Amino acid sequence: QVQVVESGGGWVQPGGSLRLSCAASGSIFSINVMQWYRQAPGKLREFVAGITSGGSRDYTDSVKGRFTISRDNAKNTVFLQMNSLKPEDTALYYCAIAVVTLGGSNNRYWGQGTQVTVSS
């Protein structure tokens, strides 16, 4: 049993900032990669950022230099700091956490989604 809960979304004006968080809990043995995806109305879900257990990070080109992904391994939590937000960043943001459970399964678990709206 693994639960993933997101928070931190909201409405901001262009140029503003938001910090998303996503925490996993339950029967966790270990966590590997932690990622953020987003889906805007009428568009496919796209990869935004990812961070490995060793701290290696990668981003989609459209957010490089503006977004920063980080993780707190002690709290099984991943963060997404979003600065210089643009209207095109408006989307439902989902976290995805690769978990090895105490029962030995290995799956990627998804958060419920948190809405980010950037408009004036």
Tab-separated table of C-alpha atoms in Angstrom:
chain	number	residue	atom	x	y	z
A	1	GLN	CA	0.000	0.000	0.000
A	2	VAL	CA	1.547	3.262	-1.213
A	3	GLN	CA	-0.048	6.688	-1.088
A	4	VAL	CA	1.160	9.744	-3.015
A	5	VAL	CA	-0.165	13.193	-2.093
A	6	GLU	CA	0.574	16.448	-3.924
A	7	SER	CA	0.179	20.036	-2.772
A	8	GLY	CA	1.258	23.578	-3.592
A	9	GLY	CA	-0.678	24.412	-6.738
A	10	GLY	CA	-2.613	27.611	-7.206
A	11	TRP	CA	-3.049	30.769	-9.265
A	12	VAL	CA	-0.241	33.232	-9.953
A	13	GLN	CA	0.408	36.108	-12.332
A	14	PRO	CA	3.012	35.763	-15.092
A	15	GLY	CA	6.484	36.063	-13.617
A	16	GLY	CA	5.382	34.669	-10.272
A	17	SER	CA	6.534	31.557	-8.436
A	18	LEU	CA	5.054	28.413	-6.932
A	19	ARG	CA	6.554	25.454	-5.091
A	20	LEU	CA	4.921	22.056	-5.525
A	21	SER	CA	5.494	19.142	-3.190
A	22	CYS	CA	4.699	15.451	-3.437
A	23	ALA	CA	5.087	12.940	-0.609
A	24	ALA	CA	4.921	9.144	-0.726
A	25	SER	CA	3.996	7.010	2.263
A	26	GLY	CA	3.082	3.422	3.073
A	27	SER	CA	4.879	0.135	2.500
A	28	ILE	CA	8.026	1.618	1.012
A	29	PHE	CA	11.306	-0.262	0.863
A	30	SER	CA	13.105	2.198	-1.388
A	31	ILE	CA	12.435	4.957	-3.905
A	32	ASN	CA	14.222	5.361	-7.192
A	33	VAL	CA	13.462	8.134	-9.698
A	34	MET	CA	10.979	10.890	-8.799
A	35	GLN	CA	9.395	12.895	-11.607
A	36	TRP	CA	6.962	15.674	-12.480
A	37	TYR	CA	4.603	15.652	-15.463
A	38	ARG	CA	1.952	18.126	-16.567
A	39	GLN	CA	-1.110	18.104	-18.779
A	40	ALA	CA	-2.723	21.221	-20.222
A	41	PRO	CA	-6.263	21.288	-21.660
A	42	GLY	CA	-6.335	19.721	-25.111
A	43	LYS	CA	-2.752	18.494	-24.879
A	44	LEU	CA	-1.006	15.237	-24.050
A	45	ARG	CA	0.693	14.702	-20.727
A	46	GLU	CA	4.326	15.786	-20.971
A	47	PHE	CA	7.434	15.190	-18.919
A	48	VAL	CA	8.623	18.224	-16.953
A	49	ALA	CA	11.462	17.174	-14.647
A	50	GLY	CA	13.017	14.151	-12.996
A	51	ILE	CA	15.555	13.393	-10.280
A	52	THR	CA	17.292	10.083	-9.562
A	53	SER	CA	18.107	8.635	-6.170
A	54	GLY	CA	21.660	9.879	-6.678
A	55	GLY	CA	20.529	13.448	-7.336
A	56	SER	CA	20.911	13.597	-11.124
A	57	ARG	CA	18.320	15.942	-12.632
A	58	ASP	CA	16.866	16.524	-16.055
A	59	TYR	CA	14.248	18.919	-17.426
A	60	THR	CA	12.227	19.483	-20.524
A	61	ASP	CA	13.693	22.352	-22.556
A	62	SER	CA	10.791	24.733	-21.973
A	63	VAL	CA	11.403	24.905	-18.197
A	64	LYS	CA	15.204	24.854	-18.050
A	65	GLY	CA	16.533	27.773	-16.057
A	66	ARG	CA	13.141	28.434	-14.476
A	67	PHE	CA	12.183	25.223	-12.644
A	68	THR	CA	14.213	23.263	-10.103
A	69	ILE	CA	13.442	19.726	-8.958
A	70	SER	CA	14.740	18.481	-5.611
A	71	ARG	CA	14.056	15.685	-3.137
A	72	ASP	CA	14.149	14.978	0.572
A	73	ASN	CA	14.902	11.277	0.882
A	74	ALA	CA	14.266	11.200	4.632
A	75	LYS	CA	10.693	12.368	4.012
A	76	ASN	CA	10.086	10.530	0.706
A	77	THR	CA	9.230	13.880	-0.830
A	78	VAL	CA	9.936	15.532	-4.178
A	79	PHE	CA	9.609	19.274	-4.835
A	80	LEU	CA	9.278	21.439	-7.916
A	81	GLN	CA	10.261	25.085	-7.502
A	82	MET	CA	8.728	27.044	-10.380
A	83	ASN	CA	9.968	30.583	-11.037
A	84	SER	CA	9.295	33.088	-13.818
A	85	LEU	CA	6.032	31.344	-14.580
A	86	LYS	CA	4.408	31.831	-17.970
A	87	PRO	CA	0.789	31.356	-19.092
A	88	GLU	CA	1.892	28.319	-21.092
A	89	ASP	CA	2.899	26.659	-17.807
A	90	THR	CA	-0.790	26.423	-16.914
A	91	ALA	CA	-1.597	22.737	-16.466
A	92	LEU	CA	-2.491	19.987	-14.057
A	93	TYR	CA	0.807	18.852	-12.551
A	94	TYR	CA	1.356	15.229	-11.526
A	95	CYS	CA	4.214	13.669	-9.605
A	96	ALA	CA	5.375	10.130	-10.289
A	97	ILE	CA	7.465	8.155	-7.806
A	98	ALA	CA	9.129	4.819	-8.573
A	99	VAL	CA	8.716	2.674	-5.462
A	100	VAL	CA	10.006	-0.727	-4.421
A	101	THR	CA	7.517	-1.834	-1.772
A	102	LEU	CA	8.178	-3.945	1.295
A	103	GLY	CA	6.324	-6.723	-0.514
A	104	GLY	CA	8.840	-6.662	-3.350
A	105	SER	CA	6.818	-5.001	-6.099
A	106	ASN	CA	8.369	-2.307	-8.295
A	107	ASN	CA	5.979	0.284	-9.739
A	108	ARG	CA	5.629	3.960	-10.493
A	109	TYR	CA	2.971	5.618	-8.341
A	110	TRP	CA	1.168	8.808	-9.362
A	111	GLY	CA	-0.091	11.719	-7.320
A	112	GLN	CA	-3.645	12.993	-7.671
A	113	GLY	CA	-2.592	16.115	-9.555
A	114	THR	CA	-2.431	19.752	-8.497
A	115	GLN	CA	-3.615	22.643	-10.670
A	116	VAL	CA	-1.254	25.455	-11.642
A	117	THR	CA	-2.832	28.455	-13.343
A	118	VAL	CA	-0.733	31.365	-14.633
A	119	SER	CA	-2.730	34.353	-15.866
A	120	SER	CA	-3.105	38.082	-15.453
